[in-house]
């Protein structure tokens, strides 16, 4: 089916909805990654526990948040999450309040691309400057998320950031299961399971 037919007759169901159709234009796959990662982390909040049919989504999101802050998040923990995308070119800035403890996370995500122009140093300087001035008590985390598997991420190491490959993220979300099961959310399942 050509593009015009898709517009007027409906979408081609063989094409997944998370496809980056901006190749060679003004968008990037990392834009999709920014959105889904920030959305997934926000689903770790207590208010999302009651979403009928999406209990797995809530559990997976809490495990993912726990991975990037380096601590287990229990079911009875009180969690609030805020995210900002592209703040001073930082892919994702996460603020998580967990039982009164504040965590700020600087996330650089990589979709098979390389680091460039001292970007991590610049982002960390800006991030730390804001926190030093306004939120000194917040625990700081510096994270690189990659679509590569852990064995392929060595070029991201040595910058003072925790590096998590795709397999690390999926393993953390599984929590001991062999695979992610459908979560009840098309967005989550398309990105984390099917993509």
C-alpha positions as CSV (number, residue, x, y, z in Angstrom):
1,X,0.0,0.0,0.0
2,X,1.4,3.4,-0.9
3,X,1.4,6.4,1.4
4,X,-1.7,8.0,-0.2
5,X,-3.7,4.8,0.3
6,X,-2.6,4.6,3.9
7,X,-3.8,8.2,4.4
8,X,-7.3,7.7,2.9
9,X,-8.0,4.0,3.4
10,X,-6.4,3.4,6.8
11,X,-3.0,2.4,8.1
12,X,-1.1,-0.6,7.0
13,X,-1.4,-3.0,9.9
14,X,2.0,-4.6,9.1
15,X,3.8,-1.4,10.1
16,X,4.3,-0.9,13.8
17,X,3.1,2.4,15.2
18,X,6.5,3.2,16.9
19,X,8.4,3.3,13.6
20,X,10.5,6.4,13.2
21,X,9.2,7.8,9.9
22,X,11.4,10.9,10.2
23,X,14.6,9.3,8.9
24,X,16.5,11.9,6.9
25,X,14.2,14.6,8.2
26,X,14.1,16.5,11.5
27,X,13.4,13.7,13.9
28,X,15.4,10.8,15.4
29,X,14.7,7.4,17.0
30,X,16.0,8.9,20.2
31,X,13.0,11.2,20.3
32,X,10.8,8.1,20.5
33,X,13.0,6.6,23.1
34,X,12.9,9.8,25.2
35,X,9.1,9.8,25.2
36,X,8.7,6.1,26.0
37,X,11.4,6.0,28.7
38,X,9.9,9.1,30.4
39,X,6.4,7.8,30.1
40,X,7.4,4.4,31.5
41,X,9.1,5.9,34.5
42,X,6.0,8.1,35.3
43,X,3.9,4.9,35.3
44,X,5.8,3.9,38.5
45,X,3.7,6.3,40.6
46,X,1.3,5.0,43.2
47,X,-1.7,6.6,41.3
48,X,-1.0,4.1,38.4
49,X,-1.4,1.1,40.6
50,X,-5.2,1.1,40.3
51,X,-5.2,1.1,36.4
52,X,-7.4,-1.9,35.7
53,X,-5.7,-4.5,33.5
54,X,-2.3,-2.7,33.7
55,X,-0.9,-4.3,36.9
56,X,2.2,-5.6,35.1
57,X,2.9,-2.2,33.6
58,X,3.0,-0.7,37.1
59,X,5.4,-3.5,38.3
60,X,7.7,-3.2,35.3
61,X,7.8,0.6,35.6
62,X,8.8,0.4,39.3
63,X,11.5,-2.1,38.6
64,X,12.9,0.1,35.8
65,X,12.9,3.1,38.1
66,X,14.6,1.0,40.8
67,X,17.3,0.0,38.3
68,X,18.3,3.6,37.4
69,X,18.4,4.8,41.0
70,X,20.1,1.6,42.3
71,X,17.5,0.5,44.9
72,X,14.5,-1.8,45.0
73,X,11.2,-0.1,45.0
74,X,8.6,-2.1,47.0
75,X,4.9,-2.2,46.4
76,X,4.2,-0.2,49.6
77,X,6.7,2.6,48.8
78,X,5.2,6.0,48.1
79,X,6.5,7.1,44.6
80,X,6.0,10.3,42.7
81,X,7.9,10.9,39.4
82,X,8.4,14.0,37.2
83,X,10.3,14.0,34.0
84,X,11.6,16.7,31.6
85,X,12.8,16.0,28.1
86,X,15.6,17.9,26.4
87,X,16.2,20.3,29.2
88,X,19.5,22.0,28.1
89,X,19.9,19.1,25.7
90,X,19.7,16.5,28.5
91,X,17.7,13.7,27.0
92,X,15.6,13.0,30.1
93,X,15.8,14.6,33.6
94,X,13.9,12.5,36.2
95,X,12.9,13.5,39.7
96,X,11.6,10.7,41.8
97,X,10.3,11.2,45.4
98,X,10.3,7.8,47.2
99,X,9.1,7.8,50.8
100,X,10.2,11.4,51.2
101,X,13.6,10.8,49.7
102,X,14.4,12.7,46.5
103,X,16.4,11.3,43.5
104,X,17.4,13.3,40.4
105,X,18.5,11.3,37.4
106,X,20.3,12.6,34.3
107,X,19.6,10.2,31.5
108,X,21.4,10.1,28.2
109,X,19.8,7.6,25.9
110,X,21.7,6.2,22.9
111,X,20.0,4.5,19.9
112,X,23.2,3.0,18.4
113,X,24.9,6.4,18.3
114,X,28.2,7.5,19.8
115,X,29.0,10.1,22.4
116,X,30.2,13.4,21.0
117,X,31.7,16.9,21.9
118,X,32.1,16.2,25.6
119,X,28.3,16.0,25.8
120,X,28.2,14.1,29.1
121,X,30.6,16.5,30.9
122,X,28.5,19.5,29.7
123,X,25.2,17.9,30.7
124,X,26.5,16.9,34.1
125,X,27.9,20.4,34.8
126,X,24.5,21.9,34.0
127,X,22.6,19.2,36.0
128,X,24.9,19.5,39.1
129,X,24.9,23.3,38.9
130,X,21.1,23.4,39.1
131,X,21.0,20.9,42.0
132,X,23.8,22.6,43.9
133,X,21.9,25.8,43.8
134,X,18.4,24.6,44.5
135,X,18.3,20.9,45.7
136,X,21.5,20.0,47.4
137,X,19.8,17.2,49.4
138,X,18.7,15.3,46.2
139,X,20.5,12.0,45.5
140,X,22.1,12.2,42.1
141,X,22.3,9.5,39.4
142,X,24.0,9.6,36.0
143,X,22.7,7.1,33.6
144,X,23.2,6.1,29.9
145,X,20.5,3.9,28.5
146,X,21.3,2.1,25.3
147,X,19.5,0.0,22.7
148,X,22.6,-2.0,22.4
149,X,23.1,-5.1,24.6
150,X,25.5,-4.7,27.6
151,X,28.3,-6.4,25.8
152,X,28.2,-3.8,23.1
153,X,28.2,-0.7,25.3
154,X,31.9,-0.4,26.3
155,X,32.3,2.8,24.3
156,X,29.9,4.5,26.8
157,X,31.9,3.5,29.9
158,X,34.5,5.5,31.8
159,X,32.5,8.8,32.0
160,X,31.2,8.3,35.6
161,X,27.7,7.2,34.3
162,X,26.0,3.9,35.0
163,X,25.5,2.2,31.6
164,X,22.5,0.0,31.0
165,X,22.1,-1.9,27.8
166,X,18.8,-3.1,26.5
167,X,19.3,-6.6,28.1
168,X,20.0,-5.0,31.5
169,X,16.7,-3.0,31.3
170,X,14.6,-6.0,30.2
171,X,16.2,-8.2,32.8
172,X,15.4,-5.7,35.6
173,X,11.8,-5.3,34.4
174,X,11.4,-9.1,34.3
175,X,12.4,-9.4,37.9
176,X,13.4,-13.1,37.6
177,X,10.9,-14.1,34.9
178,X,12.3,-15.3,31.6
179,X,10.6,-12.7,29.5
180,X,8.3,-9.6,29.6
181,X,4.7,-10.5,29.3
182,X,2.1,-8.2,27.8
183,X,1.6,-5.3,30.1
184,X,-1.9,-4.1,29.1
185,X,-0.4,-1.0,27.4
186,X,0.1,-0.8,23.7
187,X,2.8,1.8,24.1
188,X,4.8,-0.3,26.6
189,X,4.4,-3.5,24.7
190,X,5.2,-2.1,21.3
191,X,8.4,-0.4,22.5
192,X,9.8,-2.8,25.2
193,X,8.5,-6.1,23.9
194,X,8.0,-5.9,20.1
195,X,10.5,-3.3,19.1
